[in-house]
Amino acid sequence: GAGVSQTPSNKVTEKGKYVELRCDPISGHTALYWYRQSLGQGPEFLIYFQGTGAADDSGLPNDRFFAVRPEGSVSTLKIQRTERGDSAVYLCASSLMASGRGEQFFGPGTRLTVL
Amino acid sequence: DAKTTQPNSMESNEEEPVHLPCNHSTISGTDYIHWYRQLPSQGPEYVIHGLTSNVNNRMASLAIAEDRKSSTLILHRATLRDAAVYYCILRDRDAGGTSYGKLTFGQGTILTVHP
């Protein structure tokens, strides 16, 4: 079956622009997670959804970052007024539910470059 | 979140066993121990998890110390495809105390496998 997919795979933008990153989770997975990974670092948690609602958004760095999951499936991470420091690989993951025993399935990521 | 400590890097030869250590001295009773790995240019991949007892699956074995303050991921016969960054993660309950959401990644251990 299909895994987690993310589009675009690469995004180059200019400082100050707005970007949207899309994540298609595995069908039937109720939990969806966003992480970002800078070069040489481990992934850093941003936000996760249980169904349509954000269950934990404590990792969003500031109010320029926002994510939605209106129908409990596809999610979009939105970044306003991008800065060079936002350059990173943005990873999406999904799981059947947010369980201590459950595994998260990761997508290949979107590489964002802010010039 | 409870923290883990892993060696920055380890090396192994192909077809030999590999023991990847992880210290987590501040682990709490409800923390699950998860291992993920990340191959170059890919998203992280679940390897194994456990709570108190040792665990085996098709990919690896997880040995958990009796006091749970350390654990070891065991790859029984390393292959070149096992070369990756291995992350040891303590997965704890959300602030609401009802579910387990985010994964908190550290720096991980870079495993190099020599032919």
Coordinates of N, CA and C in Angstrom, one line a residue:
Chain A
G1 N 0.8 -1.2 0.0 CA 0.0 0.0 0.0 C 0.8 1.3 0.0
A2 N 0.2 2.4 -0.3 CA 0.9 3.6 -0.3 C 1.4 4.1 1.0
G3 N 2.6 4.6 1.1 CA 3.1 5.2 2.3 C 2.7 6.6 2.5
V4 N 3.3 7.4 3.4 CA 3.1 8.8 3.5 C 3.8 9.5 2.4
S5 N 3.0 10.4 1.7 CA 3.6 11.2 0.7 C 3.6 12.7 1.0
Q6 N 4.6 13.4 0.5 CA 4.7 14.8 0.7 C 5.0 15.5 -0.5
T7 N 4.4 16.6 -0.7 CA 4.6 17.5 -1.9 C 4.8 18.9 -1.5
P8 N 5.6 19.7 -2.2 CA 6.6 19.2 -3.2 C 7.8 18.5 -2.5
S9 N 8.6 17.9 -3.3 CA 9.8 17.2 -2.7 C 10.9 18.3 -2.4
N10 N 10.9 19.3 -3.2 CA 11.8 20.4 -3.0 C 11.0 21.7 -3.2
K11 N 11.4 22.7 -2.4 CA 10.7 24.0 -2.6 C 11.8 25.1 -2.3
V12 N 12.0 26.0 -3.3 CA 12.9 27.1 -3.1 C 12.1 28.3 -3.2
T13 N 12.3 29.2 -2.2 CA 11.5 30.4 -2.1 C 12.4 31.6 -1.7
E14 N 11.9 32.7 -1.8 CA 12.6 33.9 -1.3 C 12.2 34.4 0.0
K15 N 13.1 34.9 0.7 CA 12.8 35.5 2.1 C 11.6 36.4 2.0
G16 N 10.7 36.2 3.0 CA 9.5 37.0 3.0 C 8.3 36.4 2.3
K17 N 8.5 35.3 1.5 CA 7.4 34.7 0.8 C 6.6 33.7 1.7
Y18 N 5.4 33.3 1.2 CA 4.5 32.4 1.9 C 4.7 31.0 1.2
V19 N 4.7 30.0 2.0 CA 4.8 28.6 1.4 C 3.8 27.7 2.1
E20 N 3.4 26.7 1.3 CA 2.5 25.6 1.9 C 3.2 24.3 1.5
L21 N 3.2 23.4 2.5 CA 3.8 22.1 2.3 C 2.7 21.1 2.6
R22 N 2.5 20.1 1.8 CA 1.4 19.2 1.9 C 1.8 17.8 2.3
C23 N 1.0 17.1 3.1 CA 1.3 15.8 3.6 C 0.0 14.9 3.4
D24 N 0.2 13.8 2.7 CA -0.9 12.8 2.6 C -0.5 11.6 3.4
P25 N -1.3 11.4 4.5 CA -0.9 10.3 5.4 C -1.4 8.9 4.8
I26 N -1.0 7.9 5.5 CA -1.5 6.6 5.2 C -3.0 6.5 5.5
S27 N -3.8 6.0 4.6 CA -5.2 5.9 4.7 C -5.6 5.3 6.0
G28 N -6.5 5.9 6.8 CA -7.0 5.3 8.0 C -6.2 5.7 9.2
H29 N -5.1 6.4 9.0 CA -4.3 6.8 10.2 C -4.9 8.1 10.8
T30 N -5.2 8.1 12.1 CA -5.9 9.2 12.7 C -4.9 10.2 13.2
A31 N -3.7 9.8 13.5 CA -2.7 10.8 14.0 C -1.7 11.2 12.9
L32 N -1.4 12.5 12.9 CA -0.5 13.0 11.9 C 0.5 14.0 12.5
Y33 N 1.7 13.9 12.2 CA 2.8 14.6 12.9 C 3.6 15.4 11.9
W34 N 4.1 16.6 12.3 CA 5.0 17.4 11.5 C 6.3 17.6 12.3
Y35 N 7.4 17.3 11.6 CA 8.8 17.6 12.2 C 9.6 18.4 11.2
R36 N 10.6 19.0 11.7 CA 11.6 19.6 10.7 C 13.0 19.2 11.1
Q37 N 13.8 19.0 10.1 CA 15.2 18.6 10.4 C 16.2 19.4 9.7
S38 N 17.1 20.1 10.5 CA 18.2 20.9 10.0 C 19.4 19.9 9.7
L39 N 20.3 20.4 8.9 CA 21.4 19.6 8.5 C 22.2 19.1 9.7
G40 N 22.4 17.8 9.8 CA 23.2 17.3 10.9 C 22.5 17.1 12.2
Q41 N 21.2 17.4 12.3 CA 20.5 17.3 13.5 C 19.4 16.3 13.4
G42 N 18.9 15.8 14.5 CA 17.7 14.9 14.5 C 16.5 15.7 14.2
P43 N 15.4 15.0 13.8 CA 14.2 15.7 13.6 C 13.6 16.4 14.8
E44 N 13.0 17.6 14.6 CA 12.5 18.4 15.7 C 11.0 18.4 15.6
F45 N 10.2 18.1 16.6 CA 8.8 18.1 16.6 C 8.2 19.5 16.4
L46 N 7.2 19.6 15.6 CA 6.5 20.8 15.4 C 5.0 20.8 16.0
I47 N 4.2 19.8 15.5 CA 2.8 19.8 15.8 C 2.3 18.4 15.5
Y48 N 1.3 17.9 16.2 CA 0.6 16.7 15.8 C -0.9 16.9 15.9
F49 N -1.6 16.1 15.0 CA -3.1 16.1 15.0 C -3.6 14.8 15.4
Q50 N -4.7 14.8 16.1 CA -5.5 13.6 16.3 C -6.8 13.9 15.6
G51 N -7.0 13.3 14.5 CA -8.2 13.6 13.7 C -8.0 15.0 13.1
T52 N -9.0 15.9 13.2 CA -8.9 17.2 12.7 C -8.3 18.2 13.6
G53 N -8.2 17.9 14.8 CA -7.7 18.9 15.8 C -6.3 18.8 16.1
A54 N -5.6 19.9 16.4 CA -4.2 19.9 16.8 C -4.1 19.5 18.3
A55 N -3.6 18.3 18.6 CA -3.5 17.8 19.9 C -2.3 18.4 20.7
D56 N -1.3 18.8 20.0 CA -0.1 19.3 20.6 C 0.6 20.2 19.5
D57 N 0.7 21.5 19.8 CA 1.4 22.4 18.8 C 2.5 23.1 19.5
S58 N 3.0 22.5 20.5 CA 4.0 23.1 21.4 C 5.4 23.3 20.6
G59 N 5.6 22.6 19.5 CA 6.8 22.7 18.8 C 6.9 23.8 17.7
L60 N 5.7 24.4 17.4 CA 5.7 25.4 16.4 C 6.6 26.6 17.0
P61 N 7.6 27.0 16.2 CA 8.6 28.0 16.7 C 8.0 29.4 16.9
N62 N 7.0 29.8 16.2 CA 6.4 31.1 16.3 C 5.1 31.2 15.5
D63 N 4.5 32.3 15.5 CA 3.1 32.4 14.9 C 3.2 32.5 13.4
R64 N 4.4 32.5 12.8 CA 4.5 32.4 11.3 C 4.2 31.0 10.8
F65 N 4.2 30.0 11.7 CA 4.0 28.6 11.4 C 2.5 28.3 11.8
F66 N 1.8 27.6 10.8 CA 0.5 27.2 11.1 C 0.2 25.9 10.3
A67 N -0.6 25.0 10.9 CA -0.9 23.8 10.2 C -2.4 23.5 10.3
V68 N -2.9 22.8 9.3 CA -4.3 22.5 9.3 C -4.5 21.1 8.8
R69 N -5.6 20.5 9.2 CA -6.0 19.1 8.8 C -7.5 19.1 8.7
P70 N -8.2 19.8 7.9 CA -9.6 20.1 7.9 C -10.5 18.9 7.9
E71 N -10.1 17.8 7.2 CA -11.0 16.7 7.0 C -10.4 15.4 7.7
G72 N -9.4 15.6 8.5 CA -8.8 14.5 9.2 C -7.9 13.6 8.4
S73 N -7.5 14.1 7.2 CA -6.7 13.2 6.3 C -5.5 14.1 5.9
V74 N -5.5 14.7 4.8 CA -4.4 15.5 4.3 C -4.2 16.7 5.3
S75 N -2.9 17.1 5.4 CA -2.5 18.2 6.2 C -1.7 19.1 5.4
T76 N -1.8 20.4 5.8 CA -0.9 21.4 5.1 C -0.2 22.2 6.2
L77 N 1.1 22.3 6.1 CA 1.9 23.2 6.9 C 2.1 24.5 6.2
K78 N 1.8 25.6 6.8 CA 1.9 26.9 6.2 C 2.9 27.8 6.9
I79 N 3.8 28.4 6.2 CA 4.8 29.3 6.7 C 4.7 30.6 6.1
Q80 N 4.4 31.6 6.9 CA 4.3 33.0 6.4 C 5.7 33.7 6.6
R81 N 5.9 34.7 5.7 CA 7.1 35.6 5.8 C 8.3 34.7 6.1
T82 N 8.6 33.8 5.2 CA 9.7 32.9 5.4 C 11.0 33.6 5.7
E83 N 11.8 33.0 6.5 CA 13.2 33.5 6.8 C 14.2 32.4 6.5
R84 N 15.4 32.9 6.3 CA 16.5 31.9 5.9 C 16.6 30.8 6.9
G85 N 16.4 31.1 8.2 CA 16.5 30.1 9.2 C 15.4 29.0 9.1
D86 N 14.4 29.2 8.3 CA 13.4 28.2 8.1 C 13.8 27.1 7.2
S87 N 14.9 27.3 6.5 CA 15.5 26.3 5.6 C 15.7 25.0 6.3
A88 N 15.1 23.9 5.9 CA 15.3 22.6 6.5 C 14.5 21.6 5.7
V89 N 14.6 20.3 6.1 CA 13.7 19.3 5.6 C 12.5 19.2 6.5
Y90 N 11.3 19.3 6.0 CA 10.1 19.2 6.7 C 9.5 17.8 6.5
L91 N 9.4 17.1 7.6 CA 9.0 15.7 7.6 C 7.6 15.5 8.1
C92 N 6.8 14.7 7.5 CA 5.5 14.4 8.0 C 5.4 12.9 8.3
A93 N 4.7 12.5 9.4 CA 4.5 11.1 9.7 C 3.1 10.9 10.1
S94 N 2.6 9.7 10.0 CA 1.3 9.3 10.5 C 1.4 8.0 11.3
S95 N 0.3 7.8 12.1 CA 0.2 6.6 12.8 C -1.3 6.3 13.0
L96 N -1.5 5.0 13.3 CA -2.9 4.6 13.4 C -3.6 5.4 14.5
M97 N -2.9 5.6 15.6 CA -3.4 6.4 16.7 C -2.1 6.9 17.5
A98 N -2.3 7.8 18.4 CA -1.2 8.3 19.1 C -1.1 7.4 20.4
S99 N -0.3 6.4 20.1 CA -0.1 5.4 21.2 C 1.3 5.2 21.5
G100 N 1.6 4.9 22.8 CA 3.0 4.6 23.2 C 3.6 3.4 22.5
R101 N 2.7 2.5 22.1 CA 3.2 1.3 21.4 C 3.2 1.4 19.9
G102 N 2.7 2.5 19.4 CA 2.5 2.6 17.9 C 3.7 3.2 17.3
E103 N 4.0 2.8 16.0 CA 5.0 3.3 15.3 C 4.5 4.4 14.4
Q104 N 5.4 5.4 14.1 CA 5.1 6.5 13.2 C 5.7 6.2 11.9
F105 N 5.0 6.4 10.8 CA 5.5 6.1 9.4 C 5.8 7.5 8.8
F106 N 7.0 7.6 8.4 CA 7.5 8.9 7.9 C 7.4 9.0 6.4
G107 N 7.2 10.2 5.9 CA 7.3 10.5 4.5 C 8.7 10.8 4.2
P108 N 9.0 11.1 2.9 CA 10.4 11.4 2.4 C 10.8 12.8 2.7
G109 N 9.9 13.7 3.1 CA 10.2 15.0 3.5 C 10.1 16.0 2.3
T110 N 10.0 17.3 2.7 CA 10.1 18.4 1.7 C 11.3 19.2 2.1
R111 N 12.2 19.4 1.2 CA 13.4 20.2 1.4 C 13.0 21.6 1.1
L112 N 13.0 22.5 2.1 CA 12.7 23.9 1.9 C 13.9 24.7 2.0
T113 N 14.2 25.5 0.9 CA 15.3 26.4 0.9 C 14.8 27.8 0.8
V114 N 15.2 28.7 1.7 CA 14.8 30.1 1.7 C 16.0 30.9 1.3
L115 N 15.9 31.6 0.2 CA 17.1 32.4 -0.3 C 17.1 33.8 0.3
Chain B
D1 N 10.7 16.4 28.7 CA 10.9 15.1 28.2 C 12.2 14.5 28.7
A2 N 12.1 13.2 29.0 CA 13.3 12.5 29.5 C 14.3 12.4 28.3
K3 N 15.6 12.5 28.6 CA 16.6 12.5 27.6 C 17.4 11.2 27.5
T4 N 17.9 11.0 26.3 CA 18.8 9.8 26.1 C 20.2 10.3 25.7
T5 N 21.1 9.4 26.0 CA 22.5 9.6 25.6 C 23.0 8.5 24.8
Q6 N 23.5 8.8 23.6 CA 24.0 7.8 22.7 C 25.4 8.2 22.2
P7 N 26.3 7.2 21.9 CA 27.6 7.5 21.3 C 27.3 8.2 19.9
N8 N 28.2 9.2 19.6 CA 28.0 9.9 18.3 C 28.2 8.9 17.1
S9 N 29.1 8.0 17.2 CA 29.3 7.1 16.0 C 29.8 5.7 16.5
M10 N 29.5 4.7 15.6 CA 30.0 3.4 15.8 C 30.3 2.8 14.5
E11 N 31.2 1.8 14.5 CA 31.6 1.1 13.3 C 31.4 -0.4 13.4
S12 N 31.1 -1.0 12.4 CA 31.0 -2.5 12.4 C 31.4 -3.0 11.0
N13 N 31.7 -4.3 11.0 CA 31.9 -5.0 9.8 C 30.7 -5.8 9.4
E14 N 30.6 -6.0 8.1 CA 29.4 -6.7 7.5 C 29.3 -8.1 8.1
E15 N 28.1 -8.5 8.4 CA 27.8 -9.8 8.9 C 28.2 -10.1 10.3
E16 N 28.6 -9.0 11.0 CA 28.9 -9.1 12.4 C 27.8 -8.5 13.2
P17 N 27.6 -8.9 14.5 CA 26.6 -8.3 15.3 C 27.0 -6.9 15.7
V18 N 26.0 -6.0 15.9 CA 26.2 -4.7 16.4 C 25.4 -4.4 17.6
H19 N 26.0 -3.8 18.6 CA 25.3 -3.5 19.9 C 25.3 -1.9 20.0
L20 N 24.2 -1.3 19.9 CA 24.1 0.1 20.0 C 23.5 0.5 21.3
P21 N 24.3 1.2 22.2 CA 23.9 1.5 23.5 C 23.1 2.8 23.6
C22 N 22.3 2.9 24.7 CA 21.5 4.1 25.0 C 21.3 4.2 26.5
N23 N 21.7 5.4 27.0 CA 21.4 5.6 28.4 C 20.3 6.6 28.6
H24 N 19.4 6.2 29.5 CA 18.2 7.1 29.8 C 17.9 7.0 31.3
S25 N 18.8 7.6 32.1 CA 18.8 7.4 33.5 C 17.6 8.1 34.2
T26 N 16.9 9.1 33.5 CA 15.8 9.8 34.0 C 14.5 9.3 33.5
I27 N 14.5 8.1 33.0 CA 13.2 7.5 32.4 C 12.2 7.3 33.5
S28 N 10.9 7.6 33.1 CA 9.8 7.4 34.1 C 9.1 6.1 33.8
G29 N 8.2 5.8 34.7 CA 7.5 4.5 34.6 C 6.7 4.3 33.4
T30 N 6.2 5.4 32.8 CA 5.3 5.3 31.6 C 6.0 5.6 30.3
D31 N 7.3 5.8 30.3 CA 8.0 6.0 29.1 C 8.3 4.7 28.3
Y32 N 7.9 4.7 27.1 CA 8.3 3.6 26.2 C 9.6 4.0 25.6
I33 N 10.4 2.9 25.3 CA 11.7 3.1 24.7 C 11.6 2.7 23.2
H34 N 11.8 3.7 22.3 CA 11.6 3.5 20.9 C 13.0 3.6 20.2
W35 N 13.2 2.9 19.1 CA 14.3 3.1 18.3 C 13.9 3.3 16.8
Y36 N 14.4 4.3 16.2 CA 14.2 4.6 14.8 C 15.6 4.7 14.2
R37 N 15.6 4.5 12.9 CA 16.8 4.8 12.1 C 16.5 5.6 10.9
Q38 N 17.5 6.3 10.4 CA 17.3 7.2 9.3 C 18.5 6.9 8.3
L39 N 18.1 6.4 7.1 CA 19.0 6.1 6.1 C 19.3 7.5 5.3
P40 N 20.4 7.6 4.7 CA 20.7 8.9 4.0 C 19.5 9.3 3.0
S41 N 19.2 10.6 3.2 CA 18.2 11.2 2.3 C 16.8 10.6 2.4
Q42 N 16.5 9.9 3.5 CA 15.2 9.3 3.7 C 14.6 9.8 5.1
G43 N 13.3 9.6 5.3 CA 12.7 9.9 6.5 C 13.0 8.8 7.5
P44 N 12.9 9.1 8.8 CA 13.2 8.0 9.8 C 12.3 6.8 9.6
E45 N 12.8 5.7 10.1 CA 12.1 4.4 9.9 C 12.0 3.7 11.3
Y46 N 10.8 3.3 11.7 CA 10.7 2.6 13.0 C 11.5 1.3 13.0
V47 N 12.2 1.0 14.1 CA 12.9 -0.2 14.2 C 12.3 -1.2 15.2
I48 N 12.1 -0.7 16.5 CA 11.6 -1.5 17.5 C 11.2 -0.7 18.7
H49 N 10.4 -1.2 19.6 CA 10.2 -0.5 20.9 C 9.9 -1.5 22.0
G50 N 10.0 -1.0 23.2 CA 9.7 -1.8 24.4 C 9.4 -1.0 25.6
L51 N 8.9 -1.7 26.6 CA 8.6 -0.9 27.9 C 9.5 -1.5 29.0
T52 N 9.4 -2.8 29.3 CA 10.2 -3.3 30.4 C 10.9 -4.6 29.9
S53 N 10.3 -5.4 29.1 CA 10.9 -6.7 28.7 C 11.6 -6.6 27.4
N54 N 12.6 -7.5 27.2 CA 13.3 -7.5 26.0 C 12.4 -7.9 24.8
V55 N 12.7 -7.4 23.7 CA 11.8 -7.5 22.5 C 12.6 -8.0 21.3
N56 N 12.0 -8.8 20.5 CA 12.6 -9.2 19.2 C 11.7 -9.0 18.1
N57 N 12.2 -8.5 16.9 CA 11.4 -8.5 15.7 C 12.3 -8.8 14.5
R58 N 11.8 -8.7 13.3 CA 12.5 -9.2 12.2 C 13.7 -8.3 11.9
M59 N 13.7 -7.1 12.4 CA 14.8 -6.2 12.2 C 15.9 -6.3 13.2
A60 N 15.5 -6.4 14.5 CA 16.5 -6.2 15.6 C 16.0 -6.8 16.9
S61 N 16.8 -6.7 17.9 CA 16.4 -7.1 19.3 C 16.7 -5.9 20.1
L62 N 15.8 -5.7 21.2 CA 16.0 -4.6 22.1 C 16.2 -5.3 23.5
A63 N 17.3 -5.0 24.1 CA 17.6 -5.5 25.5 C 17.5 -4.3 26.4
I64 N 16.6 -4.4 27.4 CA 16.3 -3.3 28.4 C 16.9 -3.7 29.7
A65 N 17.7 -2.9 30.3 CA 18.2 -3.2 31.6 C 17.1 -3.3 32.7
E66 N 17.4 -4.0 33.7 CA 16.3 -4.3 34.7 C 15.8 -3.0 35.4
D67 N 16.7 -2.1 35.6 CA 16.3 -0.8 36.2 C 15.8 0.2 35.1
R68 N 15.8 -0.2 33.9 CA 15.3 0.6 32.7 C 16.1 1.8 32.4
K69 N 17.2 2.0 33.1 CA 18.0 3.2 32.8 C 18.9 3.1 31.6
S70 N 18.9 2.0 31.0 CA 19.7 1.9 29.7 C 19.1 0.8 28.9
S71 N 19.4 0.8 27.6 CA 18.9 -0.2 26.7 C 20.0 -0.4 25.6
T72 N 19.9 -1.5 24.9 CA 20.8 -1.8 23.8 C 20.0 -2.3 22.6
L73 N 20.2 -1.7 21.5 CA 19.7 -2.2 20.2 C 20.7 -3.2 19.6
I74 N 20.2 -4.3 19.2 CA 21.1 -5.4 18.7 C 20.7 -5.7 17.3
L75 N 21.6 -5.5 16.4 CA 21.5 -5.9 15.0 C 22.3 -7.2 14.9
H76 N 21.7 -8.3 14.6 CA 22.4 -9.6 14.8 C 23.4 -9.9 13.7
R77 N 23.2 -9.4 12.5 CA 24.2 -9.5 11.4 C 24.1 -8.3 10.5
A78 N 25.0 -7.4 10.8 CA 24.9 -6.1 10.1 C 25.1 -6.3 8.6
T79 N 24.4 -5.5 7.8 CA 24.6 -5.5 6.4 C 24.9 -4.0 6.0
L80 N 25.3 -3.8 4.7 CA 25.6 -2.5 4.3 C 24.4 -1.6 4.3
R81 N 23.2 -2.2 4.2 CA 22.0 -1.5 4.2 C 21.6 -1.0 5.6
D82 N 22.3 -1.5 6.6 CA 22.0 -1.0 8.0 C 22.8 0.3 8.3
A83 N 23.6 0.7 7.4 CA 24.4 2.0 7.7 C 23.3 3.1 7.7
A84 N 23.3 3.8 8.9 CA 22.2 4.8 9.1 C 22.5 5.5 10.4
V85 N 21.7 6.5 10.7 CA 21.7 7.1 12.0 C 20.6 6.5 12.8
Y86 N 21.0 6.0 14.0 CA 20.1 5.3 14.9 C 19.7 6.2 16.1
Y87 N 18.4 6.3 16.3 CA 17.9 7.2 17.3 C 17.2 6.4 18.4
C88 N 17.6 6.6 19.6 CA 17.0 6.0 20.8 C 16.1 7.1 21.4
I89 N 14.8 6.8 21.6 CA 13.8 7.9 21.9 C 13.0 7.3 23.1
L90 N 12.8 8.2 24.1 CA 11.8 7.9 25.1 C 10.5 8.5 24.8
R91 N 9.5 7.8 24.6 CA 8.2 8.3 24.3 C 7.3 8.4 25.5
D92 N 7.0 9.6 25.9 CA 6.2 9.8 27.1 C 4.8 10.3 26.8
R93 N 4.0 10.3 27.8 CA 2.6 10.8 27.6 C 2.6 12.3 27.4
D94 N 1.6 12.7 26.6 CA 1.4 14.2 26.4 C 1.1 14.8 27.8
A95 N 1.1 16.1 27.8 CA 0.8 16.9 29.0 C -0.6 16.6 29.5
G96 N -1.5 16.2 28.6 CA -2.9 15.9 29.1 C -2.9 14.5 29.7
G97 N -1.9 13.7 29.5 CA -1.7 12.4 30.2 C -2.5 11.3 29.6
T98 N -3.2 11.5 28.5 CA -4.0 10.4 27.9 C -3.4 9.8 26.7
S99 N -2.5 10.4 26.0 CA -2.0 9.8 24.8 C -0.5 10.1 24.6
Y100 N 0.1 9.4 23.7 CA 1.5 9.6 23.4 C 1.6 10.2 22.0
G101 N 2.2 11.4 21.9 CA 2.2 12.0 20.6 C 3.6 12.0 20.0
K102 N 4.3 13.1 20.3 CA 5.5 13.4 19.6 C 6.7 12.4 20.0
L103 N 7.6 12.3 19.0 CA 8.9 11.7 19.3 C 9.9 12.8 19.5
T104 N 10.7 12.7 20.5 CA 11.8 13.7 20.7 C 13.1 13.0 20.4
F105 N 13.6 13.4 19.2 CA 14.9 12.9 18.7 C 16.1 13.6 19.3
G106 N 17.1 12.9 19.5 CA 18.4 13.5 19.9 C 19.3 13.5 18.7
Q107 N 20.6 13.4 18.9 CA 21.6 13.4 17.8 C 21.7 12.1 17.2
G108 N 21.5 11.0 17.9 CA 21.6 9.7 17.4 C 23.0 9.2 17.2
T109 N 23.1 7.9 16.8 CA 24.4 7.3 16.6 C 24.6 7.0 15.1
I110 N 25.6 7.5 14.5 CA 25.9 7.2 13.1 C 26.6 5.8 13.0
L111 N 26.0 4.9 12.4 CA 26.5 3.5 12.3 C 27.1 3.4 10.9
T112 N 28.4 3.1 10.8 CA 29.1 2.8 9.6 C 29.4 1.3 9.5
V113 N 29.0 0.7 8.4 CA 29.2 -0.8 8.2 C 30.3 -1.0 7.1
H114 N 31.3 -1.6 7.4 CA 32.4 -1.9 6.5 C 32.2 -3.2 5.8
P115 N 32.5 -3.3 4.4 CA 32.3 -4.5 3.7 C 33.4 -5.5 4.2

